[in-house]
Amino acid sequence: MIKGLFKKGIVFLLEKEARIVLRKYQPKVVAITGSVGKTSTKDSIYTALSKFYFVRKSYKNFNTEVGVPITILDVPTGGSSPVEWLKNLLEGLKLAFLPSLYPDWLVLEVGADHKGDIREIGNWLKPDVVVITRLSEVPVHVENFESPEELYEEKGELVKALKPDGTLILNAEDEMVLSYRNLTSAKVILYGDSKESNLKAKDYEVVYTEDGRPKGITFTVESGDPTSPKATTGKENIPVFLGGTLGKHHVQHILASFAVCKSAGEHLSVVGNSFKNHEPTAGRMRILEGKSNTTIIDDTYNSSPIAVFEALNSLRGLKNNKRNIVVLGDMLELGKYSIDEHKKAGEQVQKVADVLCTVGVRSKFMVEGALGAGMKEKNIHEFGNSVEAGEFLKDFIKTGDVVLVKGSQGMRMEKVVEALMAHPEDKEKLLVRQDAEWRNR
């Protein structure tokens, strides 16, 4: 009870200070939500906007009633320490009442663990731009809601909080996301593979190194007004190269960043150039060099049914690899949908993988799905934890293998990647959850 009261007090004070700071400095605020791709979208928007403005983004995926204010105040989390929180609150007061250089734009990720989370944040945040990435039939955190529809309604609270003269940016490939435009009279920009979209992508390709390893993706962004009577009116074609990562779904993150810059009236050709040095988000389909001349696709940040499907789909058509080895940990927080979704994931694995390794108790249902779809039992290996899986794979992988590693963050699948990295000494700058708190869990 005391711990709960302490947290409520901290949240109350952080919010009050954040409100004062927003009123004082009046930055433009981009707020991002959805079931999939929030963090990668946030990072891409940050890269694009930083070409034009002084920008701050949410640290990691700090997107809660605590995470949003501490980004605004530019202070770290205080954990369970009253002393650290007191220091943070004092820093917030200094920012609120003393002169300071403050960002022109804030790029904030906003999530929902429970009903009312986004509504409470939206009531005081009042963003200038809202971006909705993509929803999922079975989203993460659904176990804390009555139904997926209740979670979708909660995401819509951010749209309702949008300023009347703001801009709503929607993924036009998702019909559920498109329905949010009915919640506001603000300007709407659509992106994705749809006739209505203002921003589309074409000519997607995987790019390879001279020795045949995948090194990134390339595509062209097409910008135009689909409502124009002349199809060519205002049309631009901007090439984009995104290094160090795989997956066609990354195109959506980049299109969202173009849309934000378009809403700000900036030159889109400059936006395209900004991604030449874009740092891929850790644990989001990041390409890493593995032991024994293998390639690791590190997608260990988190997991959900739709994200697993996208990750597996990225393996289709890769050139020069000898075996596709898929290492999947449990998908958590799926509630009553857990068994069926793990079985479906196993069925999808059978279509693209030569070998399946699973980690966790729920993943036995992935094995059922894979066997039922025709995968041979000799090509399936089950493990109780990520350390065991990593130890096995160190001796199992061979030259030319591509190893995809994914799982919910509680499964600590980054430990598998660490065991397989050609340069584990670089783990702190390349992998997720490398801070002391996580590594000591």
XYZ file of C-alpha atoms in Angstrom:
441
model
C 0.000 0.000 0.000
C 2.794 2.412 0.921
C 4.606 1.564 -2.328
C 1.435 2.290 -4.297
C 0.924 5.641 -2.572
C 4.567 6.541 -3.196
C 4.188 5.831 -6.919
C 0.980 7.868 -7.129
C 2.703 10.783 -5.445
C 5.661 10.629 -7.821
C 3.372 10.429 -10.870
C 1.337 13.404 -9.614
C 4.420 15.591 -9.104
C 6.084 14.556 -12.369
C 2.922 15.355 -14.298
C 2.591 18.792 -12.666
C 6.185 19.674 -13.528
C 5.810 18.339 -17.077
C 2.708 20.504 -17.617
C 4.607 23.608 -16.478
C 7.563 22.803 -18.747
C 5.299 22.294 -21.786
C 3.553 25.631 -21.148
C 6.853 27.438 -20.669
C 8.801 26.156 -23.698
C 5.877 25.232 -25.995
C 7.649 22.502 -28.002
C 5.849 20.690 -30.794
C 4.826 17.245 -29.549
C 4.630 14.080 -31.653
C 2.859 11.257 -29.788
C 3.082 7.699 -31.150
C 0.934 4.707 -30.282
C -0.164 1.391 -31.780
C 0.294 -2.317 -31.063
C 3.417 -2.838 -33.186
C 6.365 -0.668 -34.193
C 6.083 2.258 -31.756
C 9.741 2.365 -30.749
C 11.165 1.935 -34.257
C 8.773 4.601 -35.526
C 9.838 6.933 -32.732
C 13.501 6.430 -33.593
C 12.890 7.011 -37.314
C 10.909 10.197 -36.672
C 13.703 11.418 -34.412
C 16.289 10.812 -37.150
C 14.206 12.654 -39.762
C 13.198 15.653 -37.634
C 16.743 16.082 -36.317
C 17.805 17.202 -39.791
C 15.746 20.358 -39.234
C 15.256 20.884 -35.488
C 16.545 20.326 -31.971
C 14.669 17.134 -31.010
C 14.326 14.896 -27.960
C 12.804 11.416 -28.013
C 11.578 8.986 -25.391
C 14.419 6.993 -23.877
C 14.115 3.274 -24.756
C 10.362 2.578 -24.656
C 9.501 4.792 -21.678
C 5.860 5.324 -22.637
C 3.872 5.225 -19.402
C 2.496 7.737 -16.905
C 6.059 7.894 -15.556
C 8.009 7.505 -18.793
C 6.332 10.349 -20.690
C 6.926 13.021 -17.989
C 10.556 12.044 -17.368
C 11.264 12.452 -21.089
C 9.704 15.912 -21.015
C 11.763 16.776 -17.932
C 14.899 15.023 -19.268
C 15.553 13.102 -16.052
C 16.257 9.381 -15.504
C 13.981 6.968 -13.713
C 14.512 6.877 -9.982
C 13.559 3.224 -9.632
C 12.498 2.449 -6.079
C 14.778 5.067 -4.498
C 13.029 8.057 -2.845
C 16.355 9.933 -2.865
C 16.777 9.552 -6.639
C 13.201 10.644 -7.276
C 13.737 13.688 -5.074
C 16.789 14.609 -7.164
C 14.734 14.194 -10.352
C 11.923 16.377 -9.056
C 14.408 19.093 -8.089
C 15.880 18.960 -11.608
C 12.355 19.286 -12.988
C 11.757 22.384 -10.865
C 14.973 23.960 -12.152
C 13.869 23.335 -15.728
C 10.418 24.730 -15.007
C 11.516 27.968 -13.340
C 15.042 28.740 -14.573
C 16.132 29.654 -18.131
C 17.203 26.648 -20.200
C 17.756 25.561 -23.802
C 14.829 23.273 -24.639
C 14.038 21.107 -27.712
C 11.855 22.417 -30.539
C 10.189 19.003 -30.863
C 9.470 16.112 -28.500
C 8.917 12.647 -29.991
C 7.075 10.584 -27.397
C 5.981 6.976 -27.367
C 2.674 6.445 -25.538
C 1.554 2.973 -24.462
C -1.303 1.375 -22.568
C -0.966 -1.422 -20.011
C -4.433 -0.854 -18.527
C -7.662 0.904 -19.351
C -7.403 4.663 -18.826
C -3.599 4.887 -19.226
C -3.611 6.808 -22.524
C -6.645 8.890 -21.625
C -4.895 10.162 -18.492
C -1.738 11.108 -20.416
C -3.647 12.627 -23.337
C -5.675 14.866 -21.031
C -2.619 16.987 -20.293
C -0.178 16.182 -23.139
C -2.320 17.625 -26.016
C -0.008 16.592 -28.890
C 0.458 18.527 -32.138
C 0.935 15.332 -34.144
C -0.409 11.848 -33.394
C 0.952 8.783 -35.213
C -0.857 5.429 -35.086
C 1.421 2.654 -36.357
C -0.457 -0.613 -36.586
C -2.906 -2.626 -34.518
C -3.071 -6.376 -34.052
C -5.924 -8.850 -33.752
C -4.226 -10.111 -30.590
C -2.121 -7.217 -29.242
C 0.415 -7.280 -26.437
C -1.123 -6.362 -23.012
C -4.546 -7.615 -24.151
C -4.760 -9.753 -20.992
C -5.293 -6.529 -18.997
C -8.332 -5.542 -21.078
C -11.799 -7.045 -21.531
C -11.127 -7.509 -25.248
C -8.862 -6.295 -28.079
C -11.589 -3.788 -28.959
C -11.327 -2.197 -25.514
C -7.576 -1.778 -26.060
C -8.228 -0.225 -29.501
C -10.593 2.261 -27.861
C -7.889 3.163 -25.373
C -5.441 3.853 -28.220
C -8.081 6.146 -29.729
C -7.940 8.375 -26.654
C -4.675 9.776 -27.988
C -6.444 10.862 -31.188
C -9.110 12.621 -29.118
C -6.339 14.497 -27.293
C -4.875 15.885 -30.551
C -4.956 19.663 -30.900
C -7.685 20.876 -33.317
C -5.056 22.399 -35.615
C -2.808 19.342 -35.343
C -2.149 16.447 -37.711
C -3.197 12.811 -37.432
C -0.880 10.347 -39.218
C -2.272 6.874 -39.883
C -1.048 3.603 -41.360
C -3.495 3.235 -44.273
C -2.750 -0.492 -44.619
C -4.623 -1.193 -41.387
C -8.408 -0.766 -41.565
C -8.699 -0.533 -37.788
C -6.143 2.265 -37.740
C -7.965 4.099 -40.553
C -11.131 4.189 -38.452
C -9.440 6.607 -36.029
C -9.810 9.450 -38.529
C -13.474 9.564 -37.524
C -12.452 10.713 -34.038
C -11.042 14.099 -35.077
C -11.551 17.020 -37.429
C -7.772 17.607 -37.590
C -5.754 17.237 -40.785
C -5.011 13.590 -41.700
C -1.972 12.201 -43.554
C -2.024 8.549 -44.626
C 0.955 6.325 -45.384
C 1.309 2.797 -46.717
C 0.253 0.677 -49.665
C -3.227 2.134 -50.242
C -4.844 4.225 -52.979
C -5.653 6.865 -50.374
C -2.099 7.189 -49.081
C -0.143 10.424 -49.321
C 3.098 8.483 -48.883
C 3.856 5.077 -50.395
C 6.902 2.873 -50.891
C 7.994 0.900 -53.938
C 10.970 -1.106 -55.223
C 11.799 -2.734 -51.866
C 14.974 -4.849 -51.985
C 17.429 -6.471 -49.617
C 20.994 -5.229 -50.133
C 23.947 -7.628 -49.764
C 27.658 -7.278 -49.055
C 30.252 -8.510 -51.548
C 30.479 -11.838 -49.730
C 26.705 -12.338 -49.913
C 25.581 -11.306 -46.418
C 22.472 -9.135 -46.038
C 23.453 -5.619 -44.975
C 20.225 -3.607 -45.158
C 17.229 -2.646 -47.266
C 16.500 -0.089 -49.963
C 13.255 1.320 -51.382
C 11.748 4.471 -52.866
C 9.297 6.750 -51.069
C 6.632 8.230 -53.311
C 4.959 11.388 -52.052
C 1.882 12.921 -53.652
C -1.737 13.940 -53.187
C -4.019 10.998 -54.058
C -7.051 13.321 -54.210
C -5.511 15.487 -56.928
C -7.239 15.318 -60.329
C -3.766 14.968 -61.859
C -1.959 11.879 -60.684
C 1.462 13.499 -61.071
C 0.660 16.707 -59.169
C 3.301 17.369 -56.521
C 4.718 13.859 -56.822
C 8.233 13.160 -55.514
C 10.298 9.970 -55.550
C 12.913 9.800 -52.805
C 15.372 6.856 -52.503
C 16.053 5.494 -49.029
C 18.734 3.111 -47.777
C 18.387 1.647 -44.298
C 21.475 -0.234 -43.207
C 21.936 -2.873 -40.540
C 18.371 -4.166 -40.464
C 15.928 -6.395 -42.330
C 12.180 -6.554 -42.799
C 9.655 -4.946 -45.089
C 7.753 -3.632 -42.056
C 10.584 -1.132 -41.481
C 9.284 0.706 -44.538
C 6.241 1.718 -42.480
C 8.402 3.352 -39.806
C 10.222 5.396 -42.424
C 6.998 6.433 -44.160
C 5.647 7.657 -40.825
C 8.742 9.833 -40.359
C 8.264 11.298 -43.845
C 4.654 12.059 -42.923
C 5.669 13.950 -39.776
C 8.166 16.051 -41.735
C 5.556 16.622 -44.446
C 3.173 17.935 -41.767
C 5.915 20.360 -40.692
C 6.413 21.565 -44.282
C 9.982 20.301 -44.610
C 11.786 19.105 -47.773
C 11.337 15.369 -48.156
C 14.544 14.906 -50.162
C 16.451 15.961 -47.046
C 14.482 13.412 -45.027
C 15.599 10.642 -47.381
C 19.247 11.569 -46.922
C 18.884 11.551 -43.125
C 18.645 7.741 -43.020
C 22.070 7.113 -44.524
C 23.529 7.157 -41.008
C 20.428 6.012 -39.112
C 21.306 3.689 -36.241
C 19.014 0.627 -36.254
C 17.016 0.188 -33.069
C 18.563 -2.472 -30.832
C 16.648 -5.733 -30.856
C 14.494 -4.737 -33.868
C 15.533 -7.016 -36.766
C 19.108 -5.821 -36.395
C 21.717 -7.631 -38.515
C 24.717 -8.833 -36.483
C 27.778 -10.875 -37.382
C 27.621 -14.317 -35.763
C 30.220 -16.912 -34.859
C 31.363 -19.343 -37.559
C 30.584 -16.862 -40.351
C 26.854 -16.826 -39.616
C 24.346 -13.985 -39.719
C 22.163 -13.158 -36.715
C 18.892 -11.274 -37.065
C 18.362 -9.856 -33.583
C 14.647 -9.197 -32.950
C 14.783 -9.745 -29.210
C 13.265 -6.538 -27.914
C 9.745 -7.935 -27.537
C 7.242 -10.188 -29.239
C 3.598 -10.437 -30.296
C 1.766 -12.559 -32.869
C 1.872 -9.989 -35.663
C 5.516 -9.115 -34.951
C 6.489 -12.796 -35.133
C 4.745 -13.097 -38.496
C 6.606 -10.047 -39.842
C 9.955 -11.329 -38.574
C 9.434 -14.752 -40.152
C 8.297 -13.170 -43.400
C 11.619 -11.318 -43.633
C 13.406 -14.654 -44.090
C 11.565 -15.380 -47.320
C 13.733 -14.961 -50.366
C 17.019 -14.250 -48.574
C 19.915 -15.220 -50.837
C 22.977 -17.323 -50.128
C 22.007 -18.659 -46.708
C 22.458 -22.387 -46.035
C 19.920 -22.815 -43.224
C 17.251 -20.603 -41.709
C 17.363 -21.241 -37.958
C 14.483 -19.661 -36.033
C 14.822 -19.257 -32.245
C 11.542 -18.196 -30.614
C 10.787 -17.511 -26.962
C 7.362 -17.339 -25.344
C 4.993 -14.522 -26.281
C 3.766 -13.100 -22.975
C 0.682 -11.115 -21.914
C -1.668 -12.762 -24.424
C -4.087 -14.119 -21.813
C -6.732 -16.481 -23.198
C -5.292 -16.149 -26.721
C -1.895 -17.569 -25.769
C -2.257 -21.229 -26.803
C -3.820 -20.552 -30.200
C -1.344 -17.802 -31.076
C 1.667 -19.927 -30.183
C 0.311 -22.741 -32.363
C -0.203 -20.320 -35.261
C 3.369 -19.067 -34.871
C 4.651 -22.646 -35.117
C 2.666 -23.170 -38.293
C 4.288 -20.075 -39.805
C 7.777 -21.239 -38.788
C 7.369 -24.434 -40.798
C 6.978 -22.366 -43.978
C 10.320 -20.545 -43.727
C 12.658 -22.363 -41.320
C 14.925 -25.375 -41.582
C 15.361 -25.549 -37.811
C 13.186 -24.332 -34.918
C 14.486 -23.763 -31.389
C 11.968 -22.768 -28.695
C 12.457 -21.256 -25.254
C 9.845 -21.366 -22.479
C 6.812 -23.338 -21.351
C 4.304 -21.689 -23.705
C 6.465 -22.461 -26.708
C 5.505 -26.142 -26.545
C 2.411 -24.997 -28.426
C 4.672 -23.555 -31.143
C 6.184 -27.009 -31.436
C 2.684 -28.514 -31.779
C 1.888 -26.036 -34.538
C 5.136 -26.689 -36.406
C 4.758 -30.489 -36.207
C 1.144 -30.244 -37.299
C 2.197 -28.206 -40.323
C 4.715 -30.850 -41.388
C 8.024 -29.882 -39.768
C 10.167 -32.879 -38.855
C 10.690 -33.539 -35.141
C 14.456 -33.950 -35.626
C 14.628 -30.271 -36.694
C 12.976 -28.979 -33.504
C 14.828 -28.320 -30.235
C 13.175 -27.206 -26.995
C 14.826 -25.343 -24.094
C 13.744 -24.144 -20.693
C 15.596 -20.827 -20.841
C 17.628 -18.606 -23.144
C 21.003 -19.540 -21.634
C 20.445 -23.228 -22.429
C 19.421 -22.354 -25.980
C 22.497 -20.196 -26.489
C 24.856 -22.914 -25.248
C 23.340 -25.443 -27.643
C 23.399 -23.136 -30.659
C 27.052 -22.146 -30.234
C 28.083 -25.606 -31.414
C 25.099 -26.174 -33.709
C 25.392 -23.238 -36.113
C 27.468 -23.538 -39.302
C 28.951 -21.212 -41.897
C 26.247 -19.537 -43.959
C 23.390 -20.023 -41.465
C 20.945 -17.192 -40.816
C 19.676 -17.209 -37.208
C 16.534 -15.245 -36.319
C 16.104 -14.728 -32.553
C 12.860 -13.346 -31.084
C 10.768 -13.458 -27.888
C 9.010 -11.345 -25.299
C 11.330 -9.233 -23.184
C 10.738 -11.364 -20.083
C 12.280 -14.334 -21.898
C 15.654 -12.522 -22.148
C 16.331 -13.784 -25.671
C 19.189 -11.292 -26.021
C 21.215 -13.840 -24.055
C 20.938 -16.195 -27.033
C 22.258 -13.466 -29.324
C 25.110 -12.706 -26.935
C 26.163 -16.363 -26.997
C 26.253 -16.380 -30.813
C 27.841 -12.986 -31.543
C 31.167 -12.930 -33.338
C 32.077 -9.894 -31.230
C 30.407 -10.236 -27.802
C 32.626 -7.441 -26.542
C 30.280 -5.069 -28.418
C 27.140 -6.345 -26.688
C 26.544 -3.212 -24.599
C 26.202 -0.981 -27.657
C 24.400 -3.510 -29.892
C 21.993 -5.493 -27.705
C 18.897 -4.593 -25.698
C 18.694 -4.720 -21.899
C 22.406 -4.318 -21.191
C 22.058 -1.946 -18.228
C 22.939 -3.237 -14.757
C 19.324 -3.549 -13.588
C 18.371 -5.935 -16.398
C 21.590 -7.946 -16.380
C 21.230 -8.617 -12.645
C 17.705 -10.025 -12.974
